[in-house]
Coordinates of C-alpha atoms and ligand atoms in Angstrom, one line a residue:
X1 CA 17.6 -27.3 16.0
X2 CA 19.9 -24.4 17.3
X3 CA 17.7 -22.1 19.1
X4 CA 19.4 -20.0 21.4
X5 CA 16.3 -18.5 23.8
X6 CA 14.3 -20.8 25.1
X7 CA 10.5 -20.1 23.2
X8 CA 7.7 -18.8 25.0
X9 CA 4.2 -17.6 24.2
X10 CA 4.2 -13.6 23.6
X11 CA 2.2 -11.4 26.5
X12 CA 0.7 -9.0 24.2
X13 CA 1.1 -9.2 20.6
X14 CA 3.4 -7.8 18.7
X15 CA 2.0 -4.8 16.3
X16 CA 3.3 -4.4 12.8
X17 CA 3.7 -1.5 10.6
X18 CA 3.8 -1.1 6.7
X19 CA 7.0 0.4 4.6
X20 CA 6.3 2.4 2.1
X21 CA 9.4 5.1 0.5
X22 CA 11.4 4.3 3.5
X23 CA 8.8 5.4 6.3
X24 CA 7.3 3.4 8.7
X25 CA 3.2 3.6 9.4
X26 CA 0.6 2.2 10.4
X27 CA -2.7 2.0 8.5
X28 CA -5.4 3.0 10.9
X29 CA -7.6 -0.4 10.3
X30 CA -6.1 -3.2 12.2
X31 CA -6.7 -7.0 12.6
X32 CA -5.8 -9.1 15.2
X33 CA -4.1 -12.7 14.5
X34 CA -4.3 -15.8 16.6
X35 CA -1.9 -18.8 17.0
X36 CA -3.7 -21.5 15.2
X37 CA -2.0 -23.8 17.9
X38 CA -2.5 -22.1 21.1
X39 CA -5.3 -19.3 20.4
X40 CA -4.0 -16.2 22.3
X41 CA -3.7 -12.8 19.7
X42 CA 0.2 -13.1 18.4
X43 CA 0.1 -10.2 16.0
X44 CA -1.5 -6.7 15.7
X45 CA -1.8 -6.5 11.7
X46 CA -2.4 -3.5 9.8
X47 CA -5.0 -3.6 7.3
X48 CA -3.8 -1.2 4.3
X49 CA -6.2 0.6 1.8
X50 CA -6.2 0.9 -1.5
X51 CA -4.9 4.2 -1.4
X52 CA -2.3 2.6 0.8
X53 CA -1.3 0.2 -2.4
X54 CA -1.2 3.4 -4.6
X55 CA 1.3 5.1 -2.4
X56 CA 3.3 2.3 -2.1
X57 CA 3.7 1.5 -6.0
X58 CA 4.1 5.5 -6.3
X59 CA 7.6 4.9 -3.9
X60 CA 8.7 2.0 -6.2
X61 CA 8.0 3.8 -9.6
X62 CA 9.8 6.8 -8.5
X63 CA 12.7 4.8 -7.2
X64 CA 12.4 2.4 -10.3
X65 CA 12.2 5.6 -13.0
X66 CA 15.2 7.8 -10.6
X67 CA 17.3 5.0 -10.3
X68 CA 19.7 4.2 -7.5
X69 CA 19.1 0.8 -7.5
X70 CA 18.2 -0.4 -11.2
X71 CA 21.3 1.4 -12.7
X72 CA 23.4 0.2 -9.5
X73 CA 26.1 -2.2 -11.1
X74 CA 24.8 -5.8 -10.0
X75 CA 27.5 -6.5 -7.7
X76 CA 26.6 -4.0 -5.7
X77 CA 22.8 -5.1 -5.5
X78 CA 24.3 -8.8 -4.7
X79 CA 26.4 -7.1 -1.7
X80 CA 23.1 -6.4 -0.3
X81 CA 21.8 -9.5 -0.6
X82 CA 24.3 -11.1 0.8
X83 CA 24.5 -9.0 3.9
X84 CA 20.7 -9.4 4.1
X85 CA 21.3 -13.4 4.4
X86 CA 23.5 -13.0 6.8
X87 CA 21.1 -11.2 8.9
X88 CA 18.7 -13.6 8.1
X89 CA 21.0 -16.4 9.9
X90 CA 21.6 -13.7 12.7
X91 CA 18.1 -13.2 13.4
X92 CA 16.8 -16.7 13.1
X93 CA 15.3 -17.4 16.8
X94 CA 13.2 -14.3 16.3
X95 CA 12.2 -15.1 12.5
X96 CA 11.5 -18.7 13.2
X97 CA 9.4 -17.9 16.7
X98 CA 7.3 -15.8 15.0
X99 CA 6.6 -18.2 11.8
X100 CA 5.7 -20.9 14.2
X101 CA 3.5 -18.3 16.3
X102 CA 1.6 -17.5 13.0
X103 CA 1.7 -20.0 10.4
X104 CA 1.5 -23.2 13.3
X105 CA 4.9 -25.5 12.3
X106 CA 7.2 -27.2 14.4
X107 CA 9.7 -24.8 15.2
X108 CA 12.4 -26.5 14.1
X109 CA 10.7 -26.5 10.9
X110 CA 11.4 -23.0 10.9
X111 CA 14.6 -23.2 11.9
X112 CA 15.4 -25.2 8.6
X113 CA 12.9 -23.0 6.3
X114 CA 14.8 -19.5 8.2
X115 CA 18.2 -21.1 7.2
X116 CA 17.5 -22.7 3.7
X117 CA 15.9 -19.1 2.9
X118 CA 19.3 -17.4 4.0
X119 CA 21.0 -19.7 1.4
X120 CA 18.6 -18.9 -1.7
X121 CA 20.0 -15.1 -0.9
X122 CA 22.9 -16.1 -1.2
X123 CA 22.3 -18.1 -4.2
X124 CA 20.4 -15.3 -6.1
X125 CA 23.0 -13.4 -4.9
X126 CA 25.3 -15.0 -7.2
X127 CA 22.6 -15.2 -9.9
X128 CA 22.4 -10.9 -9.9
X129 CA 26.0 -11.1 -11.3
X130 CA 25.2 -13.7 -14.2
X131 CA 22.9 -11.7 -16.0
X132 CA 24.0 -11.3 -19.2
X133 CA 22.7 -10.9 -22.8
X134 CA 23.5 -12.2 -25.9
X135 CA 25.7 -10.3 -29.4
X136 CA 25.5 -10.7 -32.9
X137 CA 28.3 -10.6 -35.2
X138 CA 27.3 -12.2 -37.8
X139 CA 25.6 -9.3 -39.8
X140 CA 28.7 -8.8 -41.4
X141 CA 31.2 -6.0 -40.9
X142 CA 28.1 -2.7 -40.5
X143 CA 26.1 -4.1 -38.0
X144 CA 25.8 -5.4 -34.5
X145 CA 23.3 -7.0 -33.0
X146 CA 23.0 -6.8 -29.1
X147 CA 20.5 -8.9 -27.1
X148 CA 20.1 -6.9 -23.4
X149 CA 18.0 -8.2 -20.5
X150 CA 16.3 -5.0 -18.5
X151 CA 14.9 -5.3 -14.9
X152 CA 11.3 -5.4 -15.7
X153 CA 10.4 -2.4 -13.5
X154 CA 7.9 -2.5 -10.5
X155 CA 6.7 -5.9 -9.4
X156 CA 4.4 -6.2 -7.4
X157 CA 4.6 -9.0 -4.8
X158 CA 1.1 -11.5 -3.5
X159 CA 2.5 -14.8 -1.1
X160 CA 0.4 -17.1 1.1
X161 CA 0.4 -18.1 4.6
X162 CA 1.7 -21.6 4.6
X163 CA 5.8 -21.0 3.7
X164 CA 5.5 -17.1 4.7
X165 CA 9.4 -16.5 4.5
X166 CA 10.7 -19.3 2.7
X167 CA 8.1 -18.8 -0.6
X168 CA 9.7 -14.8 0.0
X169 CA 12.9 -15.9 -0.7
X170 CA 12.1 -18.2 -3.0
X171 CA 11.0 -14.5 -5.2
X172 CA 12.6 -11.6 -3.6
X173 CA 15.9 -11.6 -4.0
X174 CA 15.5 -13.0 -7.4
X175 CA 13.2 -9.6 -7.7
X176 CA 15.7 -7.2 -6.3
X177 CA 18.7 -9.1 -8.1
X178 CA 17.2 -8.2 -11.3
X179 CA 16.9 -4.4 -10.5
X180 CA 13.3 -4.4 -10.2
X181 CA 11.4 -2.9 -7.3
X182 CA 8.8 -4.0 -5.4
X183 CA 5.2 -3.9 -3.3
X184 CA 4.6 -7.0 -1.9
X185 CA 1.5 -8.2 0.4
X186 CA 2.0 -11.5 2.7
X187 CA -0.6 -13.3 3.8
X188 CA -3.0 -11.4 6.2
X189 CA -2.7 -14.9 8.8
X190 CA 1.0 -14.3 8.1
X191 CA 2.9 -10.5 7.9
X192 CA 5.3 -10.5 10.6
X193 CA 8.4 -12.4 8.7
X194 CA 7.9 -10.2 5.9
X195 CA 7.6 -6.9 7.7
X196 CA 11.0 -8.0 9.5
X197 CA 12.1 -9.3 6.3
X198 CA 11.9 -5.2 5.7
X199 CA 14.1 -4.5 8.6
X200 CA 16.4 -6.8 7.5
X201 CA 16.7 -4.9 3.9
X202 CA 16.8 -1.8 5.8
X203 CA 19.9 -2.5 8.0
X204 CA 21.8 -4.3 5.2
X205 CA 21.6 -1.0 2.7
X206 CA 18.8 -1.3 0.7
X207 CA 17.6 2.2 -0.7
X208 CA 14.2 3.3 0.1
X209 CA 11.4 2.8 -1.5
X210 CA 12.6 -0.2 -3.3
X211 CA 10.9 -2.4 -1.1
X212 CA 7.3 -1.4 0.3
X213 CA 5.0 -3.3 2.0
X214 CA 1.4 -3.3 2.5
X215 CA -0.2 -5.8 4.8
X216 CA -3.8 -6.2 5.1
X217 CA -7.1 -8.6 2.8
X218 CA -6.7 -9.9 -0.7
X219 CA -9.5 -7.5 -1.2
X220 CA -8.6 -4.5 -1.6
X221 CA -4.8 -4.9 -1.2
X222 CA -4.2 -7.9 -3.2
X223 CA -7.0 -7.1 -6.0
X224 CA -5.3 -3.8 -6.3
X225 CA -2.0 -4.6 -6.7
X226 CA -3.3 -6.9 -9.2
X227 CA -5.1 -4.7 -11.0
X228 CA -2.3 -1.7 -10.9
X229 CA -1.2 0.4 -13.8
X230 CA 1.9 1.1 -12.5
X231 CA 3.0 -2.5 -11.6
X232 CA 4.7 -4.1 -14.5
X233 CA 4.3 -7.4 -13.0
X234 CA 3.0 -9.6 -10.5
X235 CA 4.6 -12.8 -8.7
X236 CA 1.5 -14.0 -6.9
X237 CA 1.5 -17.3 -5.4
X238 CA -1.9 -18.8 -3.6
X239 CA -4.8 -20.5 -4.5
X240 CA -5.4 -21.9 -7.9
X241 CA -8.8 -19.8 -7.8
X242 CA -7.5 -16.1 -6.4
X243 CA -4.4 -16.8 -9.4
X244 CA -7.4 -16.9 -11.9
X245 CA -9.0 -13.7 -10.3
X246 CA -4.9 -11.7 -10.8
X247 CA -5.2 -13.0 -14.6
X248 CA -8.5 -11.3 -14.8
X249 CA -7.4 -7.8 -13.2
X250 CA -4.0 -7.6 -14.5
X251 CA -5.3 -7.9 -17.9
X252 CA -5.5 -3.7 -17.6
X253 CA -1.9 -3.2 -18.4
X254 CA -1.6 -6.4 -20.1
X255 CA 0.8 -7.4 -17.2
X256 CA 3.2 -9.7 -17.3
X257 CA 2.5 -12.7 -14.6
X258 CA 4.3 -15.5 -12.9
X259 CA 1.6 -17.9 -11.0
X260 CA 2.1 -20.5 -8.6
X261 CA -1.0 -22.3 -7.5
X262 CA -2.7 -25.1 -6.2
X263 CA -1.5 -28.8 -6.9
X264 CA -3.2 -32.4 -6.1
X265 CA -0.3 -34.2 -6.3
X266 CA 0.4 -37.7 -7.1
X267 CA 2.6 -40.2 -5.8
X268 CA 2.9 -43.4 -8.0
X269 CA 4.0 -46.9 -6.0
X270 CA 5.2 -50.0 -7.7
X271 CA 5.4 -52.9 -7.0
X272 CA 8.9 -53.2 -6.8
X273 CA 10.1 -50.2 -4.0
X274 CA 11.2 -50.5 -1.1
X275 CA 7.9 -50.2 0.7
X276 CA 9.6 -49.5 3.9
X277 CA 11.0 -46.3 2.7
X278 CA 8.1 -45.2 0.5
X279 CA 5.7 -45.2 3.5
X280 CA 8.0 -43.0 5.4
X281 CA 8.1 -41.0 2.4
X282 CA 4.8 -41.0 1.8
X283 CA 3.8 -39.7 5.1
X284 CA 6.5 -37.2 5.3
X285 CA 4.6 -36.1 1.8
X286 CA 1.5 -35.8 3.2
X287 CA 1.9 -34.8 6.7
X288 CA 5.2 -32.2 6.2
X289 CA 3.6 -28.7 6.9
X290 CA 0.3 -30.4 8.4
X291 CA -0.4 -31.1 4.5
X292 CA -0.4 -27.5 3.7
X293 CA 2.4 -27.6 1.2
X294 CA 1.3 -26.9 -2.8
X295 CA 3.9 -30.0 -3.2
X296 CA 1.7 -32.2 -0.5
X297 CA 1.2 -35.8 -2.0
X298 CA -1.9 -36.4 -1.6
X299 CA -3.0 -39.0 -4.0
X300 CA -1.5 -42.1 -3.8
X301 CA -1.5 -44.6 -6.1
X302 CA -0.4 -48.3 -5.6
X303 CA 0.5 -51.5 -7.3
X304 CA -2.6 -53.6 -6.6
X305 CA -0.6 -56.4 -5.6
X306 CA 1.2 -54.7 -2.5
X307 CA -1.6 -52.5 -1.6
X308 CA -2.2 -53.7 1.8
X309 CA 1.3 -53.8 2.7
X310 CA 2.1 -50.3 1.8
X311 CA -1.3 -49.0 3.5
X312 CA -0.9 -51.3 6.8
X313 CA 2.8 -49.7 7.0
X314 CA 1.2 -46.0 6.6
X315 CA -1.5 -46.2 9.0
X316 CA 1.2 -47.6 11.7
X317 CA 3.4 -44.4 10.7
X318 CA 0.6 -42.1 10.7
X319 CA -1.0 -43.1 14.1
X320 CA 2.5 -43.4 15.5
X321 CA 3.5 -39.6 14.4
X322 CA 3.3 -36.5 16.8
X323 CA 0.8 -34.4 16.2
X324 CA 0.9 -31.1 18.7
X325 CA 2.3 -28.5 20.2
X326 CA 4.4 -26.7 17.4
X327 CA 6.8 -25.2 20.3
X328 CA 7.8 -29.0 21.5
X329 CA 10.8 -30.6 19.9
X330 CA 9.3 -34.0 19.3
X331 CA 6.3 -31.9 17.2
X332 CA 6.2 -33.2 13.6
X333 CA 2.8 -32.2 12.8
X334 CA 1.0 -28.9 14.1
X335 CA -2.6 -27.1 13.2
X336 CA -4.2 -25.9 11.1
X337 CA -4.3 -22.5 10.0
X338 CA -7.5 -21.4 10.7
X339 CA -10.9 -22.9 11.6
X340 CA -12.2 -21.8 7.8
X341 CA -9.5 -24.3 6.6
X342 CA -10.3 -27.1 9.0
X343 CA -13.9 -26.9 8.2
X344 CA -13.4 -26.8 4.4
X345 CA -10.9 -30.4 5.5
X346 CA -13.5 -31.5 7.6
X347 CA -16.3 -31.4 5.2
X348 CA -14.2 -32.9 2.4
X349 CA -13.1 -36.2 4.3
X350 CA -17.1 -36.4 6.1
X351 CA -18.3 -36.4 2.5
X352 CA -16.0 -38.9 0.9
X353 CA -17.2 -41.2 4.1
X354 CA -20.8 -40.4 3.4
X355 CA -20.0 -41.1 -0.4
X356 CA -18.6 -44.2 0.6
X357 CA -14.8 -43.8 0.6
X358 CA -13.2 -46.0 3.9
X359 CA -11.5 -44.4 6.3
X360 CA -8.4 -46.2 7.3
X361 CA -7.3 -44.1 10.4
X362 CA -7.6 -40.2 11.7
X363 CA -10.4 -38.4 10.3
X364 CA -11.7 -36.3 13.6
X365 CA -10.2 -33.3 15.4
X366 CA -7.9 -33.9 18.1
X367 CA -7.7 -31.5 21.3
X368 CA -4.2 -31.6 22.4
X369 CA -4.3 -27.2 22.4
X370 CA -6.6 -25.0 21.9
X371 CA -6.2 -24.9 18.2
X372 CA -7.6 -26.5 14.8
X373 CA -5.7 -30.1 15.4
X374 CA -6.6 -32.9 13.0
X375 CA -5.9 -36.3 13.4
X376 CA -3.5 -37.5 10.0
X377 CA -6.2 -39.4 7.6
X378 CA -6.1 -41.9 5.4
X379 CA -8.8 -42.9 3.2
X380 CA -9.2 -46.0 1.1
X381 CA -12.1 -46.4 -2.0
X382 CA -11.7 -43.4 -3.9
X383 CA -14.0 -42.7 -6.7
X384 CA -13.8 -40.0 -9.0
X385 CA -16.5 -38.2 -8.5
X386 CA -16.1 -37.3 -5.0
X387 CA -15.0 -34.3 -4.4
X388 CA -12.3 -35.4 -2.4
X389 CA -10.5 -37.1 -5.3
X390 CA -10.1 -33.8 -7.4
X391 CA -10.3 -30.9 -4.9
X392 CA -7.0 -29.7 -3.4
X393 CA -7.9 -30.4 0.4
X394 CA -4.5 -28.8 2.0
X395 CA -4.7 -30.5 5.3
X396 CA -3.2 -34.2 6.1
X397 CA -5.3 -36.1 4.1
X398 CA -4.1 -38.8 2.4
X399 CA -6.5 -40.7 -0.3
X400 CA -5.2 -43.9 -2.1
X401 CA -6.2 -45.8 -5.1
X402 CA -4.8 -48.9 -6.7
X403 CA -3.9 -50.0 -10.3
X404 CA -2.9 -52.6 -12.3
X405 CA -0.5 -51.4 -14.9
X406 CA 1.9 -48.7 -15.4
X407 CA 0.1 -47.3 -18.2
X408 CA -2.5 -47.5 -15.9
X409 CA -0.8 -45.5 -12.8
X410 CA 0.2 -42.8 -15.1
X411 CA -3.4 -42.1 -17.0
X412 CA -4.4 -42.1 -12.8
X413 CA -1.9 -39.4 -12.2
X414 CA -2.1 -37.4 -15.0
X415 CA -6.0 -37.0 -15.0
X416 CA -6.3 -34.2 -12.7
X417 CA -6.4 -30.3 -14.0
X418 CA -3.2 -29.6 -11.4
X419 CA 0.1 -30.2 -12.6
X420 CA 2.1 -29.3 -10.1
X421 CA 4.8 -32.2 -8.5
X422 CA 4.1 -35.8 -8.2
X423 CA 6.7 -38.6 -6.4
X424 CA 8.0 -42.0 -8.0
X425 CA 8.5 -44.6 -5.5
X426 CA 10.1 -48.3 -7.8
X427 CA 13.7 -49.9 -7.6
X428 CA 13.6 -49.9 -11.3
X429 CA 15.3 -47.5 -13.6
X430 CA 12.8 -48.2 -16.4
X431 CA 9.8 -47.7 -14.7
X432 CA 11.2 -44.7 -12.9
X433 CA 12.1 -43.1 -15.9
X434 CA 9.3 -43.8 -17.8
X435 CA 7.1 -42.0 -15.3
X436 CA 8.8 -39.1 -14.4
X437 CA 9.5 -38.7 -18.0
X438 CA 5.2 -39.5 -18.6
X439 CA 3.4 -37.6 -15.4
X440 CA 2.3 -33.6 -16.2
X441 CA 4.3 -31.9 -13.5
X442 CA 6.9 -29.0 -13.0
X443 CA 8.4 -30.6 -10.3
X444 CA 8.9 -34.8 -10.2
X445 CA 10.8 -36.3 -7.1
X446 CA 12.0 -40.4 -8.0
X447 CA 12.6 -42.2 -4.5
X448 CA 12.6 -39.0 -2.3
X449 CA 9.9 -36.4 -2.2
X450 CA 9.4 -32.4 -1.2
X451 CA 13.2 -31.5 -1.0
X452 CA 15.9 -29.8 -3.6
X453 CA 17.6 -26.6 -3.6
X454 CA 17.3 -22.6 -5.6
X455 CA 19.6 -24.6 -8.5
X456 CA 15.8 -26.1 -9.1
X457 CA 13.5 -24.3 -11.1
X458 CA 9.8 -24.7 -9.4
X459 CA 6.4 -24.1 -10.7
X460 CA 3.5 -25.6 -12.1
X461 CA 1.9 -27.6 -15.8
X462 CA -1.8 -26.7 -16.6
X463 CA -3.7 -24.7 -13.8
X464 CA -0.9 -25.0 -11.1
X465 CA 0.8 -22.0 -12.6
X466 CA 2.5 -20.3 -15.2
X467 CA 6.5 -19.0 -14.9
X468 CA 9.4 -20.9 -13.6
X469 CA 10.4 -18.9 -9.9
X470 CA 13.6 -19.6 -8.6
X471 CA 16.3 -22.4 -10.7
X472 CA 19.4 -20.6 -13.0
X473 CA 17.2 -18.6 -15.1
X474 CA 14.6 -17.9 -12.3
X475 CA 16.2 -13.9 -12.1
X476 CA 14.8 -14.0 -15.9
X477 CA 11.6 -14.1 -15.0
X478 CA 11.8 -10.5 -13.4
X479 CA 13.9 -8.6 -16.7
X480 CA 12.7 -7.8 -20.1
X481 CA 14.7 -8.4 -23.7
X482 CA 15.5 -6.0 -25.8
X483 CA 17.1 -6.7 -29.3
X484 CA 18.4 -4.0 -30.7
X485 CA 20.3 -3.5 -34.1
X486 CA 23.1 -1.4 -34.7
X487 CA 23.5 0.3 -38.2
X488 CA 27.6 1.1 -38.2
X489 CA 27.7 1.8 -42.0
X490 CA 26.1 3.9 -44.5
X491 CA 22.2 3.0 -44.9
X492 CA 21.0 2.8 -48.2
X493 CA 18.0 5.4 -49.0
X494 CA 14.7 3.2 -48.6
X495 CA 13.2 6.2 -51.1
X496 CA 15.1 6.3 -54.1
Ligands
LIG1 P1 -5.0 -17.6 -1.3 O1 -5.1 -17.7 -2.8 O2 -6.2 -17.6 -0.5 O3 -4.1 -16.3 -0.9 C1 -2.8 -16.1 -1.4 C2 -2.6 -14.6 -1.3 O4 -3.5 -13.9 -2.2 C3 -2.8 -14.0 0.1 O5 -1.8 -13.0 0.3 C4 -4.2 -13.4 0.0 O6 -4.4 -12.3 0.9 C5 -4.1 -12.9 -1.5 N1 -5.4 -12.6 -2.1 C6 -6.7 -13.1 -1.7 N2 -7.6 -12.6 -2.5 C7 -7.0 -11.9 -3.4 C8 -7.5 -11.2 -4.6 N3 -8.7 -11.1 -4.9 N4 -6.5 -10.5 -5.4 C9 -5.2 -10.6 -5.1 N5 -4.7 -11.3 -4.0 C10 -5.6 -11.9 -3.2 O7 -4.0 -18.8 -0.9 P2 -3.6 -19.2 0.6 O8 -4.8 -19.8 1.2 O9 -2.9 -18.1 1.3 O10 -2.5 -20.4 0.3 C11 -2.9 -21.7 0.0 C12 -2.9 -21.9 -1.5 O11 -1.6 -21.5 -2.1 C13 -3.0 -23.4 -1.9 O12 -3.9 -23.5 -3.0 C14 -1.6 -23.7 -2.3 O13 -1.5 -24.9 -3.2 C15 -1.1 -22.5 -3.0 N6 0.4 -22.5 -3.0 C16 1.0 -22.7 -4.1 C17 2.4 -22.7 -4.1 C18 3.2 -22.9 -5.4 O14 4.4 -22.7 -5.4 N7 2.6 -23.4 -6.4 C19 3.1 -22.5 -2.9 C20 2.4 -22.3 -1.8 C21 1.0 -22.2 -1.8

């Protein structure tokens, strides 16, 4: 970690405005945000109207429809983009303090996810300038055919609380590569990186109103976004059940969508891996992010035969981890993000006990702060009817299941209505590749897990999403095609 101030809780908490056409305001509804580790107020967020959201997409149409940023060649759109990730890496303490102070991670956590967003900048950067189309020759010497890719016009922007700035980047620039513009609403438990995320654009040269920002609830601001006429398309990315409420109200304007939702993720054992480094793995899976990651492997399933092994090896790791104060160094696992969350955990893993799962270690709140602390839990005698085996739980929950064949693991892992990621853990290449190749999953790690890079495409099978975000085609997403056929001779009469 290279933090250059030493981090310290804020005295008052810092207020935040909303952009919209280049002005600053603030909404005159406000809520207060706490630090789900510590508990004092952190952030003063504004809570925006709908009449906020309409302003806001007005700014980006007109920008949109009276160019100066659509029509801009693309190198000069990537010139911003770069110099907004090098402000990114300028302003890093600040960004990542403030992540920490909201979202609860380790703040070297942020560090990293500060950084690695500063390089998917760059890498989109580079993506603006590869845009291309497609010709036809081969109508023969009177026509032309030209295949152009179009900035799809206003997109509007929804992104959760648990990878605030890093899940930004992982859209934004992509967005603004393309040409499009853009109203975009962070999580409520979660504005500040984006609002300075807006500063950033500002001092680097973006033109106004490409880039507006509207904090504030899913209802109004989110539903309204959703529901726009103006907004061409949305990006949202959340909850498996708020993505099926943006199919419903985009359907208006028949928008186009990219969704990227909820995931219960499996991670596949055999008998063969090196059970040392899978358990590490494993609870890096589950614990990374307090569990709060879409990608969080959370259903494990083992070879029977080296079952206990692997599960002695995890509760060791898991008892052994540090679970605290997200501002200490040695911090690998911090709260959770609210005490709605930590209920809805809590409830899950009391009911699989009651329901007879086993509880192999953690399962109960831990005090070492104020905030929503739980202990990382491991349950053993899953069946499938509790709601813990199918529910996404997002906390550090860990459930595990055995099986006797292959064919067997991957019926386990593929009978779920996610589709997300899932993790291979074997020494064979057969088996490996016969279950990356077999699970339902946008995103399959083989003897590693929850890492890669913007080369990656990411998103989700079945009802963990639609679109590909990010990846070389991930600027794609955000243009339109347009075929269009060019007549250079004499047309014949279609009348005779
Ligand atoms: P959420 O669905 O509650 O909220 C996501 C965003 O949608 C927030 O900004 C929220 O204010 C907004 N929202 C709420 N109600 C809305 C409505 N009616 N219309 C429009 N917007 C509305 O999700 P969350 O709790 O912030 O995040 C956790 C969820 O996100 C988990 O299910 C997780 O798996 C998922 N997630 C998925 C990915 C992915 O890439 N697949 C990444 C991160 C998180």
């Amino acid at each position: 970690m290279t933090l250059h101030t030493t981090p310290v809780l804020p005295r008052t908490p810092r207020k935040l405005e909303n952009l919209i056409g280049g002005k600053w305001f603030s909404p005159s509804d406000e809520m207060v945000r706490n630090s789900p580790a510590h508990g004092v107020p952190v952030t003063v967020v504004p809570l925006a109207t709908e009449a906020d959201v309409d302003q806001a997409v007005a700014a980006a149409k007109s920008r949109f429809d009276n160019g100066g940023w659509s029509d801009l060649p693309a190198a000069a759109r990537a010139e911003v983009l770069l110099r907004a990730a090098d402000l990114i890496v300028e302003r890093c303490d600040e960004l990542s303090l403030a992540e920490t102070l909201e979202a609860g991670k380790p703040l070297w956590q942020s560090v990293n996810e500060i950084k690695g967003a500063a390089d998917i900048w760059r890498f989109a950067a580079g993506q603006a300038r590869a845009i291309h189309g497609q010709t036809f020759n081969n109508f023969g010497s009177k026509s032309l055919g030209l295949v152009l890719r179009e900035p799809i016009g206003v997109v509007g922007l929804i992104t959760p609380w648990n990878f605030p700035f890093f899940i930004l980047a992982e859209r934004l620039p992509f967005i603004l590569g393309a040409g499009c513009t853009v109203v975009m609403k962070p999580s409520e438990h979660t504005s500040t990186t984006t609002i300075m995320m807006g500063r950033i654009l500002e001092d680097a040269g973006l033109p106004e109103g490409v880039v507006n920002i509207v904090t504030g609830l899913g209802e109004p601001v989110g539903r309204r976004i959703a529901e726009h006429q103006d907004i061409d398309m949305v990006s949202f990315t959340g909850s498996t059940r708020v993505g099926r409420s943006t199919i419903i109200a985009s359907a208006g304007n028949i928008k186009k969508l990219s969704l990227e939702l909820g995931g219960k993720n499996p991670v596949i054992v055999m008998a063969d891996a090196n059970l040392e480094k899978a358990a590490d793995g494993i609870v890096y899976g589950i614990l990374h992010n307090a569990g709060q990651c879409c990608v969080s492997g959370s259903r494990l399933l083992v070879a029977r035969e080296v079952e206990q092994a692997l599960t002695e090896r995890i509760v060791s790791l898991m008892q052994r981890v540090k679970v605290g104060d997200p501002l200490v160094p040695e911090t690998r696992v911090g709260p959770i993000v609210n005490d709605i969350q930590f209920n809805r955990i809590k409830k899950l893993v009391d009911d699989g006990r009651k329901s007879g799962a086993t509880l192999l270690t953690g399962g109960r709140q831990i005090e070492p702060l104020a905030g929503y602390f739980l202990a990382p839990t491991f349950l053993a005698d899953i069946r499938s009817d509790m709601a813990i085996s199918g529910e996404e739980v997002f906390g550090p929950v860990l459930a595990v299941s055995a099986f006797d064949t292959k064919d067997e693991a991957l019926r386990m892992a593929n009978h779920t209505r996610y589709g997300l990621s899932a993790t291979v853990w074997t020494e064979g290449l057969q088996d490996g590749l016969d279950l990356v190749r077999g699970v339902k999953a946008g995103r399959v790690w083989l003897n590693t897990t929850i890492t890669g890079g913007p080369e990656m495409p990411i998103g989700g099978y079945r009802e963990s999403g639609q679109g590909r975000e990010t990846g070389l085609s991930g600027i794609e997403e955000y243009t339109e095609v347009k075929s269009i056929l060019a007549d250079l001779g004499e047309r014949g009469p279609w009348v005779p």
